[in-house]
Coordinates of N, CA and C and ligand atoms in Angstrom, one line a residue:
X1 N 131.9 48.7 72.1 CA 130.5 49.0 71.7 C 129.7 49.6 72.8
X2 N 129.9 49.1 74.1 CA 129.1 49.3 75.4 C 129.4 50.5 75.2
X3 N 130.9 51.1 75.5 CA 131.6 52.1 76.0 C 130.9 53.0 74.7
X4 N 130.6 52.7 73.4 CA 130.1 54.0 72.8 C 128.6 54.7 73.3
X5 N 127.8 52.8 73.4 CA 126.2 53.7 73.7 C 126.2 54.6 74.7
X6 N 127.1 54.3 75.8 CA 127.1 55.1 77.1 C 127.5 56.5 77.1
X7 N 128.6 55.9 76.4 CA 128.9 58.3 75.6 C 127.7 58.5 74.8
X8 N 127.0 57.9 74.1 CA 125.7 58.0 73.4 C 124.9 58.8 74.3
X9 N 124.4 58.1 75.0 CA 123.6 58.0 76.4 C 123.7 59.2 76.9
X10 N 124.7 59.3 77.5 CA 125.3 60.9 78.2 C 125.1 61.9 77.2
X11 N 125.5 62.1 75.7 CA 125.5 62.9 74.9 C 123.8 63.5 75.3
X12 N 123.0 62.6 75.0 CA 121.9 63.1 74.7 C 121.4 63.4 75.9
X13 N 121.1 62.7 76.7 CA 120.9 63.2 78.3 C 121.8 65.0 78.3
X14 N 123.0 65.2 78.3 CA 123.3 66.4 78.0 C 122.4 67.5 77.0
X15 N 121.9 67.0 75.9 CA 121.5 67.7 74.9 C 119.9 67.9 75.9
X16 N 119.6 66.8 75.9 CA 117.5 66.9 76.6 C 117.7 68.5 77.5
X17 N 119.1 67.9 78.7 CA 119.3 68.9 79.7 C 119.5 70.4 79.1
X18 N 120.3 70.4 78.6 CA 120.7 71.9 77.9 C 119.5 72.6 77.1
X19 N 119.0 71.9 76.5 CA 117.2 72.2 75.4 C 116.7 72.4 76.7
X20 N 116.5 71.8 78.1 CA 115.3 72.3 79.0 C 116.3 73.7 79.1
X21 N 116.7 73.3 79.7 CA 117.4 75.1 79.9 C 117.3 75.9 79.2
X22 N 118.0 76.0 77.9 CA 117.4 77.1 76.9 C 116.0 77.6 76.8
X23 N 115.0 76.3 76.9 CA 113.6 76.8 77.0 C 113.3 77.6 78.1
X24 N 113.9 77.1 79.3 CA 113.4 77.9 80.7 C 113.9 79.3 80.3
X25 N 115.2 79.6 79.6 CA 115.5 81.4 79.6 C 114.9 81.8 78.6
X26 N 114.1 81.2 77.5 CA 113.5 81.8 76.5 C 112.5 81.9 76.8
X27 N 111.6 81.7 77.8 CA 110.3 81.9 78.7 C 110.8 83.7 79.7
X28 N 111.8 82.6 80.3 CA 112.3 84.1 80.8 C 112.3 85.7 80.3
X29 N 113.2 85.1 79.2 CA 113.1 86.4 78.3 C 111.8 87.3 77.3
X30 N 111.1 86.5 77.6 CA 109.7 86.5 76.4 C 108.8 87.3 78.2
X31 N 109.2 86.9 79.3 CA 108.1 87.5 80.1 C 108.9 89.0 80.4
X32 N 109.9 88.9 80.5 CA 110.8 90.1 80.9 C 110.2 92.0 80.3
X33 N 109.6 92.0 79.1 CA 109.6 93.3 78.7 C 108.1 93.6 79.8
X34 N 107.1 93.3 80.1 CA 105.9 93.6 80.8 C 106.5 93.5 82.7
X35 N 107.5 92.7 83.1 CA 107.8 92.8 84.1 C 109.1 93.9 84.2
X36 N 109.7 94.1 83.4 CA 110.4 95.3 83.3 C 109.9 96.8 83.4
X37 N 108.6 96.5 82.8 CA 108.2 98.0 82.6 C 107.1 98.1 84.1
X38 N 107.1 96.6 84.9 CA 106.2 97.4 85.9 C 107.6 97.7 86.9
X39 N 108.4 96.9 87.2 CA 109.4 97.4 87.8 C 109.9 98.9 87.6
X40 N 110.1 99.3 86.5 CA 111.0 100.2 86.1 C 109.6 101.5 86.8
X41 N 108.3 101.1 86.5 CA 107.1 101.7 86.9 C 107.0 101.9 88.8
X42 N 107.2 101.3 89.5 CA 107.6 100.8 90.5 C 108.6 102.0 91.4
X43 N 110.0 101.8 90.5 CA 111.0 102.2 91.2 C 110.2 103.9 91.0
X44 N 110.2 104.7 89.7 CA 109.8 105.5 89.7 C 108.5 106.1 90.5
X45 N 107.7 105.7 90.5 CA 106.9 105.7 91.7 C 107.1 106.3 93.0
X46 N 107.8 105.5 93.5 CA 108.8 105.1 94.8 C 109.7 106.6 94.7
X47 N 109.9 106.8 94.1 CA 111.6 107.4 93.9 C 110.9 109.0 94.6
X48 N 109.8 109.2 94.6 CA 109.5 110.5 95.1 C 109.0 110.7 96.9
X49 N 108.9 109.3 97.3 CA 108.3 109.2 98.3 C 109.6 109.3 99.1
X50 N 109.4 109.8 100.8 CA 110.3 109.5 101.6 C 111.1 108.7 101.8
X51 N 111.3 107.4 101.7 CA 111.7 106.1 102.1 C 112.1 105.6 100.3
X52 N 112.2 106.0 99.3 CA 111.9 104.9 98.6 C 112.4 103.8 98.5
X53 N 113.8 103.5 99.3 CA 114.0 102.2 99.1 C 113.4 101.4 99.3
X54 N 112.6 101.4 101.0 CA 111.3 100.8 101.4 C 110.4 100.3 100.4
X55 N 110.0 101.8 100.4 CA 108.8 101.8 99.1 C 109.0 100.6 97.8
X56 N 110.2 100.6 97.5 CA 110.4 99.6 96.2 C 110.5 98.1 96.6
X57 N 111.1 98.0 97.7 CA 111.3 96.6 98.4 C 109.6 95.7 98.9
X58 N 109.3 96.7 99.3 CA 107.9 96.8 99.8 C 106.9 96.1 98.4
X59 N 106.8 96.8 97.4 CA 106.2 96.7 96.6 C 106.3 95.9 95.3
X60 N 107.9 95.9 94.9 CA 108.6 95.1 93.7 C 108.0 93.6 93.9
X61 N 107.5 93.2 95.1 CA 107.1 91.7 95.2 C 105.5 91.4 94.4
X62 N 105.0 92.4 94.7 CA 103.9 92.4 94.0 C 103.9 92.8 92.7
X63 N 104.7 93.1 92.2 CA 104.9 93.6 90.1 C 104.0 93.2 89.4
X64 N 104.0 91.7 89.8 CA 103.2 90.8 88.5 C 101.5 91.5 89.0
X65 N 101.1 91.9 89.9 CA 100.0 92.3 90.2 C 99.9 94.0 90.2
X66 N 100.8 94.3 90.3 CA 101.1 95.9 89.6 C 101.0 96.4 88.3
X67 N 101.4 95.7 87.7 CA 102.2 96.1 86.3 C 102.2 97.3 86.5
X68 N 101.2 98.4 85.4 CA 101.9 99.9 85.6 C 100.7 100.4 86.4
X69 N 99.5 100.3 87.1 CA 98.6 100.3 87.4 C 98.4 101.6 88.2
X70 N 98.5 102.5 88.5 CA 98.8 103.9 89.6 C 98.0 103.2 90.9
X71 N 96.5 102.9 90.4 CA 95.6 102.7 91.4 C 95.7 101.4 92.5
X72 N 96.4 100.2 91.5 CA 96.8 98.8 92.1 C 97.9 99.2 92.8
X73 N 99.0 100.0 92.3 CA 99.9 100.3 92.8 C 100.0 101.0 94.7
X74 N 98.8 101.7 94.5 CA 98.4 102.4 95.8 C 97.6 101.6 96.7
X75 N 96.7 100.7 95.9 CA 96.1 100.0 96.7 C 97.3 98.9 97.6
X76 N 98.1 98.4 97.2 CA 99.1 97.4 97.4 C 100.0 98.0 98.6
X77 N 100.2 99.4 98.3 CA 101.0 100.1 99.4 C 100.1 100.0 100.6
X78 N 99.2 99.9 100.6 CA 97.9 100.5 101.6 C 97.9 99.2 102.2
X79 N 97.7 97.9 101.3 CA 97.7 96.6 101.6 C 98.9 96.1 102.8
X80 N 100.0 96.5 101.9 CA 101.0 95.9 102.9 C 101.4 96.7 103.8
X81 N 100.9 97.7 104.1 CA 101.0 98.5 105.3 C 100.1 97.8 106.4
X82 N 99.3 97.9 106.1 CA 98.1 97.4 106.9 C 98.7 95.8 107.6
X83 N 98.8 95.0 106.6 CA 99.3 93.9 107.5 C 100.6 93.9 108.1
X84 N 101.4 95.1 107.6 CA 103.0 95.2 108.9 C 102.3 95.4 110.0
X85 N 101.0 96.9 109.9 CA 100.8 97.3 111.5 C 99.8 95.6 112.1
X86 N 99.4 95.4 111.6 CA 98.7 93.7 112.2 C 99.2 93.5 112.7
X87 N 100.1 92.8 112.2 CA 101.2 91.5 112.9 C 102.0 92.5 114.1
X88 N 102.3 93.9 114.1 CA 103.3 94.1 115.1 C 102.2 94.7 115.7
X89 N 101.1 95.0 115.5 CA 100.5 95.0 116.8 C 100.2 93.7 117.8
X90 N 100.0 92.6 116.8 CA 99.8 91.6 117.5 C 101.0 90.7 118.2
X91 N 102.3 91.4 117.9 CA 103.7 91.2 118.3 C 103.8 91.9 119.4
X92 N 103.4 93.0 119.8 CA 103.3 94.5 120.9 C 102.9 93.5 122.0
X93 N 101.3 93.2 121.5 CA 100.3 92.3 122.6 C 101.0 91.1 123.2
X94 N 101.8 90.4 122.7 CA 102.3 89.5 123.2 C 103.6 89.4 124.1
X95 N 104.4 90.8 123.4 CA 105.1 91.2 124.0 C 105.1 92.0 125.9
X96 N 103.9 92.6 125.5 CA 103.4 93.3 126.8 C 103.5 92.7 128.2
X97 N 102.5 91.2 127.5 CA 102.4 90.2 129.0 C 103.7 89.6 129.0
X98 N 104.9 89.8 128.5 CA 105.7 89.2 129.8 C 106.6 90.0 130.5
X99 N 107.2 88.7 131.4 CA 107.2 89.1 132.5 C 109.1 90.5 132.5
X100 N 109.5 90.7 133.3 CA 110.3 91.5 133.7 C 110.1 92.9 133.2
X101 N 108.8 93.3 132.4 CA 109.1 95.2 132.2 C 108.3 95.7 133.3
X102 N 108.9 96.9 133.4 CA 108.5 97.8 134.3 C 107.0 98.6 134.3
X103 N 106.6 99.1 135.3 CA 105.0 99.2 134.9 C 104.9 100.2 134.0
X104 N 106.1 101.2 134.1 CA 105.9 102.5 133.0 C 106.0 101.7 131.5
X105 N 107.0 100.8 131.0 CA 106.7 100.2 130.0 C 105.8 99.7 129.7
X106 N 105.3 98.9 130.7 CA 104.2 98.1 130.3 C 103.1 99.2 129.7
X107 N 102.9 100.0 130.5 CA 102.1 101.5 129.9 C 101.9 101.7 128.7
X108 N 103.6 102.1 128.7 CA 103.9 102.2 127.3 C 103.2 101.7 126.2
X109 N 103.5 100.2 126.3 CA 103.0 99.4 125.3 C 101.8 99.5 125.3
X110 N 100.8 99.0 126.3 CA 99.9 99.3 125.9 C 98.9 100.7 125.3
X111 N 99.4 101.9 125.6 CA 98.9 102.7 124.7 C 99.3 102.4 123.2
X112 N 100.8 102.1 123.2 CA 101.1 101.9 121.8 C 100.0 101.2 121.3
X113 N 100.0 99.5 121.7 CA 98.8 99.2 121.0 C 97.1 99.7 120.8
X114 N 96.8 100.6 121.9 CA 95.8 101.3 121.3 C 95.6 102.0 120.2
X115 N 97.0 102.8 119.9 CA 97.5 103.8 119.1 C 97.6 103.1 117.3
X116 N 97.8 101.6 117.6 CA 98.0 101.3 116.7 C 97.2 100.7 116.0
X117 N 95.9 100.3 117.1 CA 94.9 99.2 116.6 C 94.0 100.2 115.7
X118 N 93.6 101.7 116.1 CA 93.5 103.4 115.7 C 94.1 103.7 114.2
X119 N 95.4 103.5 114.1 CA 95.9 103.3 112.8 C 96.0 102.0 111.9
X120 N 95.5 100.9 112.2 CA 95.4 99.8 111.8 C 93.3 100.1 111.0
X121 N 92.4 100.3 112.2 CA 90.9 101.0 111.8 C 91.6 101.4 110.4
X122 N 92.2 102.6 110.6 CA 92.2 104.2 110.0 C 92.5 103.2 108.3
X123 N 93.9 102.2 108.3 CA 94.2 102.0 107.1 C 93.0 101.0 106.5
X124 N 92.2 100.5 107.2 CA 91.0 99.9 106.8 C 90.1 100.1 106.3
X125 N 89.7 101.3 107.2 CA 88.9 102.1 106.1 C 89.1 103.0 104.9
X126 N 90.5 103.1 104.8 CA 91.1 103.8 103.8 C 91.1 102.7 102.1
X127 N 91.3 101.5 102.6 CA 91.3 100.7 102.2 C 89.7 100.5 101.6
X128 N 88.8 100.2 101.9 CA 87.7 100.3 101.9 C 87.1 101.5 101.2
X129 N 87.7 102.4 101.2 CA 87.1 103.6 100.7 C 88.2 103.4 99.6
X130 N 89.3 103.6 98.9 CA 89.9 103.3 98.0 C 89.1 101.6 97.0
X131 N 88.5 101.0 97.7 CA 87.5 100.3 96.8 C 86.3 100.8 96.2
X132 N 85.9 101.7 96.3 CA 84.8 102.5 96.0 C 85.3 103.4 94.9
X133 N 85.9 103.6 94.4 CA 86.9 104.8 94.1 C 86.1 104.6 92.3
X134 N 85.9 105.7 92.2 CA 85.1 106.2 90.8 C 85.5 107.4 90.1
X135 N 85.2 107.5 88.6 CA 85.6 108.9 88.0 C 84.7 110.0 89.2
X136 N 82.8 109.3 89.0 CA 82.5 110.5 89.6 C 82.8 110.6 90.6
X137 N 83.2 110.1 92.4 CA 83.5 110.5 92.9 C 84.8 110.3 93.7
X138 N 85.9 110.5 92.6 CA 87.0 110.7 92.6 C 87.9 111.4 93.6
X139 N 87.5 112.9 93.5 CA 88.2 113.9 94.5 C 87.7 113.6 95.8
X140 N 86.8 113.4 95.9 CA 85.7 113.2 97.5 C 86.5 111.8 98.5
X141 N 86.9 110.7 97.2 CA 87.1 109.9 98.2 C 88.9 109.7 98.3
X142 N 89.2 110.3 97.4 CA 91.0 110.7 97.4 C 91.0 112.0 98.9
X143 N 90.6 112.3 98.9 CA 90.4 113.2 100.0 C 90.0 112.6 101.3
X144 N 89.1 111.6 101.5 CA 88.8 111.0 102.6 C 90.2 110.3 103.0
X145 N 90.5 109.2 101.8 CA 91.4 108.3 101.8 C 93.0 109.4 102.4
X146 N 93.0 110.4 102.1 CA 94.2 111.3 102.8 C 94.1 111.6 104.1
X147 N 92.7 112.1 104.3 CA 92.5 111.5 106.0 C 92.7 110.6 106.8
X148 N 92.1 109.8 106.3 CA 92.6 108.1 107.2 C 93.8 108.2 107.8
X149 N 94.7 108.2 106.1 CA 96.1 107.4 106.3 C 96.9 108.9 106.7
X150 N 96.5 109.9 106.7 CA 97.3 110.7 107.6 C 97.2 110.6 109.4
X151 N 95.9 110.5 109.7 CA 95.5 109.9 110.8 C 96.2 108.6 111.2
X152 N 96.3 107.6 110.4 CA 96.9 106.6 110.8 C 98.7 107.1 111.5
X153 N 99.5 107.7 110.3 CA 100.5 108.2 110.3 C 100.3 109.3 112.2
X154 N 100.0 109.5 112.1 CA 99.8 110.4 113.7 C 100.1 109.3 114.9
X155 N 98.7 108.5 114.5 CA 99.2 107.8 115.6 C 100.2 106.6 115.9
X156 N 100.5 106.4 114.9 CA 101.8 105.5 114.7 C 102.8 106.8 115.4
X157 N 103.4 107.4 114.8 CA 104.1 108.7 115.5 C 104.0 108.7 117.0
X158 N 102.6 109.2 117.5 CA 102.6 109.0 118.9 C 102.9 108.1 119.2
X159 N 102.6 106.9 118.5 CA 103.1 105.1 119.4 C 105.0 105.4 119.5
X160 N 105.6 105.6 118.7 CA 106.9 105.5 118.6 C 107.9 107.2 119.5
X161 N 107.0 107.7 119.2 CA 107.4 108.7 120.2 C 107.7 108.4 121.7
X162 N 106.2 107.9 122.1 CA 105.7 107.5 123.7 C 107.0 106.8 123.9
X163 N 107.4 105.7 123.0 CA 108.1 104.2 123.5 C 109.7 105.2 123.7
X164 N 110.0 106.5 123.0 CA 111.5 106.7 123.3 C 111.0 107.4 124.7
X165 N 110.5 107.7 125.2 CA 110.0 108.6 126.3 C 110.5 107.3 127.3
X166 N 110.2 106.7 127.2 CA 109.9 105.3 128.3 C 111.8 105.6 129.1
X167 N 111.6 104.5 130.3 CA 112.8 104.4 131.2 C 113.8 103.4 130.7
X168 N 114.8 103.5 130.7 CA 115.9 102.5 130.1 C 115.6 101.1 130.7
X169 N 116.3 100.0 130.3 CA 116.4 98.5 130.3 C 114.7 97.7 129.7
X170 N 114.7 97.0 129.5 CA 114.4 95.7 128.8 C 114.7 96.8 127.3
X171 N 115.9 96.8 127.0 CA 116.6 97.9 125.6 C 115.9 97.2 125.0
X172 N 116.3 95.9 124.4 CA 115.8 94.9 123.5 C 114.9 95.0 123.3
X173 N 113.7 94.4 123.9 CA 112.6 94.6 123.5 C 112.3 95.9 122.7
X174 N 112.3 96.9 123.9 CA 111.8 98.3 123.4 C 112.3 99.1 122.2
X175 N 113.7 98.4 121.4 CA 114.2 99.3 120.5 C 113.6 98.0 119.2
X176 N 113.1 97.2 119.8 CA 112.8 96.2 118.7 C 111.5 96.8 118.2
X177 N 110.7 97.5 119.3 CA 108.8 97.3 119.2 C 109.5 98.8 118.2
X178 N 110.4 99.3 118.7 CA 110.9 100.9 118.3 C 110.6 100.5 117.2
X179 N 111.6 100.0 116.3 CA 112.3 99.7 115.1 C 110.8 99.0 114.5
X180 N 109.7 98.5 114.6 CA 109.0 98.2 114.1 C 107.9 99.4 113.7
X181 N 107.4 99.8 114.6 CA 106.7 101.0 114.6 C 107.4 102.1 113.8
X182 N 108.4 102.1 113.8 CA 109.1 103.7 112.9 C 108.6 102.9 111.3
X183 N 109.0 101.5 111.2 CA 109.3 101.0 110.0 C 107.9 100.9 109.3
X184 N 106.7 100.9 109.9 CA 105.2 100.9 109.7 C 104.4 102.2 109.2
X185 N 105.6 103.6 110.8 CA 105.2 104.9 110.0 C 106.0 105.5 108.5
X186 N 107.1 104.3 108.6 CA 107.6 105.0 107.0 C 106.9 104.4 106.0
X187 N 106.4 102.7 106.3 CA 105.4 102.5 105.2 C 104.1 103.4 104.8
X188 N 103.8 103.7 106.0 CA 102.7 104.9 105.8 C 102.5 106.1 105.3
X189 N 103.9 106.8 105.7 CA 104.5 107.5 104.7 C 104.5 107.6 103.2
X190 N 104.7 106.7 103.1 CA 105.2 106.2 101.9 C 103.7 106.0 100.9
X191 N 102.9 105.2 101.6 CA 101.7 105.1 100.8 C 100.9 106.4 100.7
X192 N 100.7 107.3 101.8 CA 100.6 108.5 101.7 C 100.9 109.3 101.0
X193 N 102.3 109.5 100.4 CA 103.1 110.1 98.9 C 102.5 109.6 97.8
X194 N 102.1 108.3 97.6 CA 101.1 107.2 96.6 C 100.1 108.1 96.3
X195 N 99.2 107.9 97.4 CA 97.9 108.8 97.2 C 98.4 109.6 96.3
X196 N 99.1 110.8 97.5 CA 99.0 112.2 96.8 C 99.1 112.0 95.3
X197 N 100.0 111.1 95.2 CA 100.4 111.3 93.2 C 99.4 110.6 92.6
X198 N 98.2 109.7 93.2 CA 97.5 109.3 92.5 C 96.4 110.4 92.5
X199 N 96.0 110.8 93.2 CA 95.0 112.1 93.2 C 95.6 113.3 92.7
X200 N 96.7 112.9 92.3 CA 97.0 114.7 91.3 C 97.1 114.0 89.8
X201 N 97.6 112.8 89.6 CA 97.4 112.2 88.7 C 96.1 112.4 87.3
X202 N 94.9 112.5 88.6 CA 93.7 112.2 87.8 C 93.9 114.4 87.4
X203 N 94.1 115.1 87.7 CA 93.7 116.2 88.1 C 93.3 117.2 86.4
Ligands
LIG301 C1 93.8 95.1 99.2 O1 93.1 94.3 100.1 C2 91.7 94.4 99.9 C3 91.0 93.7 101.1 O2 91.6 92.5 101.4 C4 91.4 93.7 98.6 O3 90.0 93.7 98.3 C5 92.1 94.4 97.4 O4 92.0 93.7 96.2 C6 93.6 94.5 97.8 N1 94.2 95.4 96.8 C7 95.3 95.1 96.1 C8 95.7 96.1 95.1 O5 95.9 94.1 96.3

């Protein structure tokens, strides 16, 4: 009698388990057509810009705040540009003061970070000006907003330029600050292609 309630027991403990489960994929599936379609919105997007893989990696995290949105979509690009150049500027700075690089590196770096704090402004204001953004004055500030972030994109370029210019050894570092900086002007890139298609969009 013990030995049946216990297969009893388990039975339904099995059944509770399995019913939560099926509920969790049936949530799943009920959110899937609106997250599908910003995805699928997303990749397409993406797919015209330089980088897209970036571009989609970059952006797919934010979907639920995308959906198909052109404008949110651009804004978000711009967003997480801005906080890569942050943080690796504020990675550069830290980098700078220590000890064993050479004085020409050390140079280096720090123009880089001027270069970048310049494209860091630049995406700010871009940013800032893409908040303002209206039917009426639509072309005016799509047009500003292409200055910025092409501006930005320049000097990010000069920063990653300068650093292959530099003298061999501390490699490490220098191909790391490299590899971050290339990876900030392709985000930029990339949001830059955004724009354009959002300002021909409206056209
Ligand atoms: C981008 O950042 C700005 C400033 O923090 C914020 O106001 C805006 O909502 C963000 N845009 C998107 C699309 O997340």
């Amino acid at each position: 009698m013990e030995a049946i309630s216990s297969k009893h027991l388990i039975t339904s403990l099995f059944i509770i388990i399995a019913s939560s489960f099926t509920a969790q994929s049936a949530r799943k599936v009920s959110e899937r057509p609106y997250q599908e379609a910003s995805i699928v919105f997303i990749r397409t997007s993406c797919s015209s810009t330089t980088y897209p893989t970036l571009c989609y990696s970059s952006l797919v995290k934010h979907a639920d705040l995308i959906q198909t949105n052109r404008m949110v979509l651009t804004g978000t690009a711009l967003n997480v540009t801005l906080a890569s150049a942050k943080s690796t500027a504020a990675m550069m700075l830290a980098l700078g003061k220590r000890q064993g690089l050479k004085p020409r590196e050390v140079a280096a770096m720090k123009d880089c970070v001027e270069e970048l704090r310049d494209s860091v402004d630049e995406l700010r204001r871009s940013i800032d000006e893409m908040s303002h953004l209206r039917t009426s004055n639509f072309e005016m500030t799509m047009s500003d907003v292409q200055t910025w972030v092409s501006a930005a994109l320049t000097d990010e370029s000069t920063c990653s330029d300068g650093f292959q210019e530099t003298a061999t050894g501390a490699t490490n570092i220098k191909s790391t600050v490299r590899g971050e900086v290339v990876q900030i002007a392709q985000l930029t890139s990339n949001a830059l292609a955004l724009i354009n298609q959002l300002a021909n969009s409206h056209g």
